[in-house]
Structure formats: structure tokens, C-alpha cells
Coordinates of C-alpha atoms in Angstrom, one line a residue:
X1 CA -130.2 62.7 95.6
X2 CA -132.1 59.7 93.5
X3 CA -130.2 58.9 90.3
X4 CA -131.6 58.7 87.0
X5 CA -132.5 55.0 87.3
X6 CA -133.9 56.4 90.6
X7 CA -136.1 58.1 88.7
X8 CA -136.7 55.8 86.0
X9 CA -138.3 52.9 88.0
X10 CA -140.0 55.6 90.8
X11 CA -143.6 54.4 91.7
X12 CA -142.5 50.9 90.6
X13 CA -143.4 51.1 86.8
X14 CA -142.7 54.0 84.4
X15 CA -143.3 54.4 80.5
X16 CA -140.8 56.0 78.0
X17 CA -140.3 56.6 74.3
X18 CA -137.8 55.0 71.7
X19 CA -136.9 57.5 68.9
X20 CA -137.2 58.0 66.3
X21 CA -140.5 59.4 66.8
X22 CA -141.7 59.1 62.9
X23 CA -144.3 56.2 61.7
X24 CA -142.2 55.2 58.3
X25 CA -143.4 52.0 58.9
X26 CA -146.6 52.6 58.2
X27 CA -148.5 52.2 54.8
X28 CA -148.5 56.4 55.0
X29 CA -145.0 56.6 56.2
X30 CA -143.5 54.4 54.0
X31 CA -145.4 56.3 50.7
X32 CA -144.0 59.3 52.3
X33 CA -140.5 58.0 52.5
X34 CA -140.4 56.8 48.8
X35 CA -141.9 60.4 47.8
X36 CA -139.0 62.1 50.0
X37 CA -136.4 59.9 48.6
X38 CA -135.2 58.4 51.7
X39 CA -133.4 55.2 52.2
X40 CA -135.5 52.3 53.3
X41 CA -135.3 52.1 57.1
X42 CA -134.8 56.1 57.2
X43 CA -136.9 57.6 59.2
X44 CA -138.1 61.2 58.7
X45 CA -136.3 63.6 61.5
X46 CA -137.9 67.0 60.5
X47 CA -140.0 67.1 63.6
X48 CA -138.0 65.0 66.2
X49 CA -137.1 68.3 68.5
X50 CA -140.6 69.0 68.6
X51 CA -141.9 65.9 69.6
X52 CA -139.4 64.9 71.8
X53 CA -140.3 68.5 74.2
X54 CA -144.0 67.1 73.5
X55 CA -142.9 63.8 75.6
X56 CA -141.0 65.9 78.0
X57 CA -144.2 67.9 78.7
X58 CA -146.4 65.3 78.3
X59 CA -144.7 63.4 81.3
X60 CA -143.1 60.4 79.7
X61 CA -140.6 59.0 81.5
X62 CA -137.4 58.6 79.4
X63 CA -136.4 59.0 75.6
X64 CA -134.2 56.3 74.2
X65 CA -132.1 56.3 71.4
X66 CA -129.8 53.8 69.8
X67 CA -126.7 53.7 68.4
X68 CA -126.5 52.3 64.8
X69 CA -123.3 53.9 63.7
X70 CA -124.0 52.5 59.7
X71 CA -126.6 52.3 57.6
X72 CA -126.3 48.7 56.3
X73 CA -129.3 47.6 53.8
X74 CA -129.2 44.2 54.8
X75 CA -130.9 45.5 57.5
X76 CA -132.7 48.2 56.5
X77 CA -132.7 50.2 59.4
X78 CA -130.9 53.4 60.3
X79 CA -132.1 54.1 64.0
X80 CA -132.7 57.5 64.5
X81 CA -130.1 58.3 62.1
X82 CA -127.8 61.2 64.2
X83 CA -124.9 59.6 66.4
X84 CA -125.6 58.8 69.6
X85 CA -123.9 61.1 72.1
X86 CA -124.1 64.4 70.2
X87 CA -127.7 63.9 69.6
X88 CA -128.3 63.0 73.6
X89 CA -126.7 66.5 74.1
X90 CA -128.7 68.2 71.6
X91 CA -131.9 66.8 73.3
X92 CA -130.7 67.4 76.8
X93 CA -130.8 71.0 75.4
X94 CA -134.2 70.9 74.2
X95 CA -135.8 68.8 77.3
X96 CA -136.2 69.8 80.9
X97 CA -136.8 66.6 83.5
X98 CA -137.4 63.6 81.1
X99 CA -134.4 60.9 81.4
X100 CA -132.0 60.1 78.0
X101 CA -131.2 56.9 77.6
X102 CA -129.2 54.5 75.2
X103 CA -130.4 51.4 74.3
X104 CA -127.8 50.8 73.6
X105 CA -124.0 52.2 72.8
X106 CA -122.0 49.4 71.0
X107 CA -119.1 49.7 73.1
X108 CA -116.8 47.8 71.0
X109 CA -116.6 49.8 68.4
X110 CA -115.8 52.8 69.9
X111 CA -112.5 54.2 72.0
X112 CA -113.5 53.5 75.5
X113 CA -112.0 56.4 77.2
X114 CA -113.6 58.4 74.3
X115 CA -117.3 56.7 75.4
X116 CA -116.7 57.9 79.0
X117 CA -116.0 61.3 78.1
X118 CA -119.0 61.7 76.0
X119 CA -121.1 60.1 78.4
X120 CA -120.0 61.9 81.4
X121 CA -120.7 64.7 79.1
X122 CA -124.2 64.2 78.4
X123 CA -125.3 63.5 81.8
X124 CA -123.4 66.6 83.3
X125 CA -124.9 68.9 80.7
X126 CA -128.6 66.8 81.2
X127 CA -128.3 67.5 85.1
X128 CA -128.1 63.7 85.7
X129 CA -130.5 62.7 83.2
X130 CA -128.1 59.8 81.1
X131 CA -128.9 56.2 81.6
X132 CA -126.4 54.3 79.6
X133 CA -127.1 50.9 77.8
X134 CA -124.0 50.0 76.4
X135 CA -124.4 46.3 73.8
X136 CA -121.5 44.1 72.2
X137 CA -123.0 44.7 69.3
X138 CA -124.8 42.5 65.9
X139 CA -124.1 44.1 62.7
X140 CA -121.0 42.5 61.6
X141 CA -120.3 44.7 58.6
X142 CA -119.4 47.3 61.3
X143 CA -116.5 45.7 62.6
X144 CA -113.9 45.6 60.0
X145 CA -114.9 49.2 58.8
X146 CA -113.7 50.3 62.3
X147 CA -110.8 48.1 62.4
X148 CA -112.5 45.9 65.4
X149 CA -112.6 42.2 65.9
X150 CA -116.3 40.8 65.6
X151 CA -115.2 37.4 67.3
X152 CA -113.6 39.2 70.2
X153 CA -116.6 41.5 70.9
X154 CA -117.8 40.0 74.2
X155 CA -114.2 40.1 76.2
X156 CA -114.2 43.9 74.6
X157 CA -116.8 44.9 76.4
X158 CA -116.5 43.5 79.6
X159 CA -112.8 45.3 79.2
X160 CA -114.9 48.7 78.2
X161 CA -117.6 47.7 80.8
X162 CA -114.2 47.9 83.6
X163 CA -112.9 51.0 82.4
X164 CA -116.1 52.6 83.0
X165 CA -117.0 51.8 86.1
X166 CA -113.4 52.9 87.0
X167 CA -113.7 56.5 85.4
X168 CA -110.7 55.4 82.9
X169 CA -108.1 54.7 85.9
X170 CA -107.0 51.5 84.8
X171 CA -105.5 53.6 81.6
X172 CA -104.7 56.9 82.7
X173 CA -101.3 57.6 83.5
X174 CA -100.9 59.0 87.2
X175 CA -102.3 62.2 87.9
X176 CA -104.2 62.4 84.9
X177 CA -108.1 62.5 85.2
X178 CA -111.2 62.0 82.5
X179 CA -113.0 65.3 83.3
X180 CA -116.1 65.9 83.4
X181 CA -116.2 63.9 86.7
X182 CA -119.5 62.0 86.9
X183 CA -121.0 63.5 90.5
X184 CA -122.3 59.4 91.0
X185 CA -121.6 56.4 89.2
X186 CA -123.2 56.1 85.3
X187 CA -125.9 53.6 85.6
X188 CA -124.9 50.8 82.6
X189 CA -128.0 48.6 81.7
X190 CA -127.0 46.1 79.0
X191 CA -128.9 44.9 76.0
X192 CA -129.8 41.8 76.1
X193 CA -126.6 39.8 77.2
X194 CA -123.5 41.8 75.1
X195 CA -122.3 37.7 74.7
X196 CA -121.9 37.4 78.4
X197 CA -123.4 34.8 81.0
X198 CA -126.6 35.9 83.1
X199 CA -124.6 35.6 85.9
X200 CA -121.7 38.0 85.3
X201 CA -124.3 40.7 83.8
X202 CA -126.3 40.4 86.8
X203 CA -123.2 41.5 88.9
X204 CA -121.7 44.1 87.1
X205 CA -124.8 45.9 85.2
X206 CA -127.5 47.5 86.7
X207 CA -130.2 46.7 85.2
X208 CA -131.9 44.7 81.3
X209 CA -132.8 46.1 78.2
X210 CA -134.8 43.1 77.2
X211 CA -135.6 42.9 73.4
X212 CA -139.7 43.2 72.8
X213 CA -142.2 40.4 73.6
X214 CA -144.8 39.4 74.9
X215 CA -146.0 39.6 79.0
X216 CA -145.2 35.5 78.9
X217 CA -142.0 36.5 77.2
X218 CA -140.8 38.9 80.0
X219 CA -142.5 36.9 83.1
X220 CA -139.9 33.9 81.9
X221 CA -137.0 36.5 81.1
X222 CA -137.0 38.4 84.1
X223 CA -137.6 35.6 86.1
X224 CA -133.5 34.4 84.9
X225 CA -132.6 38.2 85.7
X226 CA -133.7 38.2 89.0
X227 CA -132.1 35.0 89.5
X228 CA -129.3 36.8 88.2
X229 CA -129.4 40.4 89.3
X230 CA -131.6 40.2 92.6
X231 CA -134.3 43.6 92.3
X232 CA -132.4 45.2 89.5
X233 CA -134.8 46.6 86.8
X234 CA -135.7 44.7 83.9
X235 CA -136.3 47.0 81.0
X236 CA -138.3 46.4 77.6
X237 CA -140.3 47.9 74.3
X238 CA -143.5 47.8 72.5
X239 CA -143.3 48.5 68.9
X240 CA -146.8 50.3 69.2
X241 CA -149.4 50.8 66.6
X242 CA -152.2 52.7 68.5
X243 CA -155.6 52.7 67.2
X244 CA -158.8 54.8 67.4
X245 CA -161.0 53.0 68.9
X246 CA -160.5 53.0 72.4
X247 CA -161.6 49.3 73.2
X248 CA -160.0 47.4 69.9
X249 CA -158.6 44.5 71.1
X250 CA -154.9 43.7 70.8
X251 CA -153.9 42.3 67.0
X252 CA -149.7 41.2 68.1
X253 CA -147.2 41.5 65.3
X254 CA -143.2 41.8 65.5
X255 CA -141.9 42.6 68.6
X256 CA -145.4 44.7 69.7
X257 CA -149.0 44.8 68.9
X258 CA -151.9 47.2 67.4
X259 CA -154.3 48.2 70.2
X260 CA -156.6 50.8 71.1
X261 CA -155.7 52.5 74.4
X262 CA -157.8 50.5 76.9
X263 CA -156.0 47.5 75.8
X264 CA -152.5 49.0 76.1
X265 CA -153.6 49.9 79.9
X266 CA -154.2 46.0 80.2
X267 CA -150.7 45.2 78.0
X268 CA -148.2 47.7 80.1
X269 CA -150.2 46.3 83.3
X270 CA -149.7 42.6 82.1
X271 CA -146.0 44.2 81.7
X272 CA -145.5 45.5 84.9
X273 CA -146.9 42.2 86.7
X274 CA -144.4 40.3 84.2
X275 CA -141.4 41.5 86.1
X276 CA -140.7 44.9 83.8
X277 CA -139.6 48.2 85.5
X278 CA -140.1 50.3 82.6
X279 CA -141.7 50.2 79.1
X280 CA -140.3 52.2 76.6
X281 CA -143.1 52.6 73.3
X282 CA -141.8 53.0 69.6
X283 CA -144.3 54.3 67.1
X284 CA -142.9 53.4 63.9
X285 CA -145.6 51.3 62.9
X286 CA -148.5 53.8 64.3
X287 CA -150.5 54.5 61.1
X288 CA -151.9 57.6 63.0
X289 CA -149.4 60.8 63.6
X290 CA -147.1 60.0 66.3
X291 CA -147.9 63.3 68.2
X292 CA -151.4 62.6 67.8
X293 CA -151.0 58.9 69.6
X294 CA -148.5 60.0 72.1
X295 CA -150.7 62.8 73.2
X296 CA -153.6 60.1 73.9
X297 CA -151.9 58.2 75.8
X298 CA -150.4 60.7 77.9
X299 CA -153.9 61.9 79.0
X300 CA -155.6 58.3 78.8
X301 CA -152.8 55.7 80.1
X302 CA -150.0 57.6 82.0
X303 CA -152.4 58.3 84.8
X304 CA -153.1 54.3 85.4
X305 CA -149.2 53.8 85.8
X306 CA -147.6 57.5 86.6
X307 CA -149.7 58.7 89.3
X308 CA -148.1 56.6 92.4
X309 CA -144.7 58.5 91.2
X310 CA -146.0 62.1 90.7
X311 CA -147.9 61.5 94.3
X312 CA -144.7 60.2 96.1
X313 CA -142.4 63.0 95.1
X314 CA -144.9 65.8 95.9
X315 CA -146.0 67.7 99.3
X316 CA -149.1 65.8 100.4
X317 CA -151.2 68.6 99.6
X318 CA -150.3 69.1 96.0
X319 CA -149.8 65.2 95.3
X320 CA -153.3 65.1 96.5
X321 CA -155.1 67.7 94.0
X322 CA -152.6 65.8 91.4
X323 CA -154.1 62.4 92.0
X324 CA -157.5 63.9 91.8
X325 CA -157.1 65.4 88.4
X326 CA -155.0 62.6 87.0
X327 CA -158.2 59.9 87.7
X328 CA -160.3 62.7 86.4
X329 CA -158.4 62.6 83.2
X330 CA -158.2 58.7 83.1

């Protein structure tokens, strides 16, 4: 049975969704967020269950959420605001077939035993759905506040990085097991290098969540993670401001770019030739409704990059009619 990063990476290339799925970084989302009162950095969570199913029926790959466990206003930035592992099992909940992922669990602030349980959790209850990015961490007002050692943070979590791959034997006193048992191993990507050398995180992880950059940024990145890691999938974002006209060209800011949908097609395919597995869009900066942009591109950019997949896991008859209507749509 393929595992979630099975899944993730079928057809060769695959694109996801970071949440929160709010634009408060927007000129609209922002004078929203000062008329509501929020923190700077908060985003607006009243519709994330419905627009979370939306990319679940839309066909996005994978939602991914991250796991900022304080709200520090040096950075000014609270994630998608709920803790990690009980908001994966809400959403497992409210989604059918669209993978969950972490980018990514700051291991070393957390009781590793504690981590494997939820995790194990979450991908029982998701029917295999969990991809698990686990970090060392970069906020160091965190550390002291959870009586944790900021310095020690990279030999922390190859310890956590251990105990997890050994389902918590190396502590558990004999004949005591972590249940629920994970049916296969968890897949761990790690964000960008958790303080470790390429080489050791190309043997022990399976697979890169590469901060956001451009295509020359990831051909040169995964490049080093193949000389790493061999095939494993190299993983990245677009902080994605899409705009009406189909054929604007592509204006790059931080970490992603404002485009109009033809020029994303040519971004994710400069992407995919780049080395990346999987592209993973955050709409935080989108000045028009995320629903409204994620719908677009579901209908208008999916098809270029989603069909190979749909066709492959489908009888030849039906994955025929589905290609036809999928370049019909595109």
C-alpha cells in the first residue's frame, strides 16, 4: 500500500497548501486585522475548516501546518495559531484523501515519546495521511520558557529523530509499547537542516522542506540533497499573491512572487525541472480571497501538473475520460 510520501510525490510533481489559509498580509487583510483587533502576525481562522475541505475537494495535494508554539512579536508571526497535533486531527476529521503535513514540529521542545504518540495518532485517525517535518527549531525565546537548551538543540533532535524511528524502544521499559502502532514507518522530512550536516540528514530523513526561493535557488539546493539523499524528495513553498489577469508577468518579493496564473504554470514547471517534488502555495499575501485564488488554480493549473497522477492511479478507461476533461478545463 503507497505511503503518504507515496502519494505526495505520485506523477513526479504535486502541489499543496500551507495554512493558514487567510491573506492578513495583504493591504485588505491587514485593515481587517487592525479592525478585528488581532495581533500583528495573527491571522483570521474563522473560515479555515471551510477552506481546507475546499482544497480537499479541489484536489490539492497536501495541507501543511507549522508548529509555532508562541506568539513572539519580535517576529510577528503566529502560524496558524492552533497547536500542531490537535489541529492535524481536527482537519483529518474534516478532510477525506488530502495528505497533512508538518512543516515542521520543533522537536526539541517537546517530550519525545509525547511527539510520537500524537503523531502516530494523527496518522491512524487520518488513514495514513501524516507526513511529519520535524525542525531544531529558531525562536530562541522558546527555549527557556520550556526549560530546553537553545545551544544543545541539534544533538536533541537527532536523539528525538532516534526515538522515532524506533517507536520509543530505546526508552520504554520491557514489555511496554507506544500504542497506537504506526502500520509503516512515519515519513520525517526535515526543515531545512535542524543544525545537522547534509550528509547525516540525507541518511536518516526522507526527504527536504526547503525554505522558499527562487527555481535557481532550488536547482542549486537540491542539487547538495541529491548529493546527499540520492532520489529523496526535495520539498518547498511559494508565498503566492495571485492576480487577475491571467498572463501578468511574475513581480518576485520575499520568499515568492505576484503572478497571474499562466505565469505560475511556467514558475511550479521551472520548480519541478529545479529538482522540487512538491510545491506547497501560501496565500497570505493574495490581495484577492484565498478561496477565490485557490479555486482558479485548481481548475486552471492543477491540470498541467496533477493529471499524470489522477491518470496512473485510475482504470485505463476512467483515467482516460479524466485526462480528457482535465485538458478541457486547462
Amino acid at each position: 500500500m503507497p505511503g503518504a510520501l507515496d502519494k505526495l510525490t505520485a506523477g513526479g510533481f504535486s502541489v499543496g497548501v500551507e495554512l493558514p489559509l487567510d491573506n492578513d498580509w495583504s493591504p485588505a487583510g491587514e485593515a481587517a486585522r487592525r479592525a478585528s483587533g488581532r495581533l500583528p502576525g495573527e491571522p483570521d481562522m474563522a473560515r479555515h475548516g471551510e477552506l481546507a475541505r475546499l482544497a480537499d475537494r479541489l484536489g490539492f495535494r497536501a495541507l501543511w501546518v507549522r508548529d509555532v508554539p508562541l506568539y513572539d512579536p519580535q517576529f510577528g508571526d503566529a502560524a496558524q495559531v492552533f497547536e500542531t497535533f490537535s489541529y492535524l486531527g481536527y482537519l483529518a476529521g474534516v478532510t477525506g484523501r488530502i495528505l497533512l503535513g508538518t512543516a515542521a514540529v520543533v522537536l526539541p521542545l517537546r517530550e519525545p515519546l509525547l511527539t510520537l504518540k500524537s503523531a502516530a495518532t494523527v496518522n491512524r485517525l487520518s488513514n495514513g495521511r501524516l507526513l511529519l517535518g520535524v525542525a531544531s527549531g529558531d525562536r530562541p525565546v522558546e527555549y527557556p520558557v520550556f526549560g530546553r537548551d537553545f545551544a544543545r538543540r541539534g544533538e536533541t533532535f537527532r536523539e528525538h529523530v532516534a526515538l522515532l524511528r524506533d517507536a520509543g524502544a530505546s526508552r520504554l521499559p520491557e514489555g511496554v509499547r507506544m500504542l497506537p502502532r504506526p502500520e509503516q514507518p512515519l515519513p520525517l522530512l526535515v526543515a531545512g537542516l535542524a543544525q545537522q550536516a547534509p550528509a547525516w540528514a540525507g541518511e536518516h530523513m526522507d526527504g527536504w522542506l526547503a525554505y522558499p526561493g527562487t527555481p535557481e535557488d532550488h536547482a542549486r539546493r537540491s542539487a547538495m540533497w541529491r548529493g546527499a539523499a540520492g532520489a529523496k524528495p526535495y520539498i518547498s513553498f511559494i508565498h503566492l499573491d495571485l492576480l487577475a489577469d491571467p498572463d501578468a508577468p511574475i513581480r518576485r518579493h520575499r520568499f515568492g512572487a505576484a503572478v497571474g496564473r499562466n505565469g505560475l504554470i511556467e514558475e511550479l514547471r521551472a520548480m519541478r525541472a529545479a529538482g522540487a517534488a512538491h510545491i506547497a502555495l501560501h496565500f497570505r499575501r493574495s490581495q484577492r480571497p484565498v478561496g477565490e485564488a485557490m479555486e482558479e488554480i485548481a481548475a486552471h493549473v492543477l491540470p498541467h501538473f496533477h493529471v499524470e497522477a489522477v491518470a496512473a492511479q485510475a482504470p485505463a478507461c476512467i483515467a482516460e475520460t479524466v485526462t480528457h476533461e482535465m485538458r478541457v478545463v486547462a
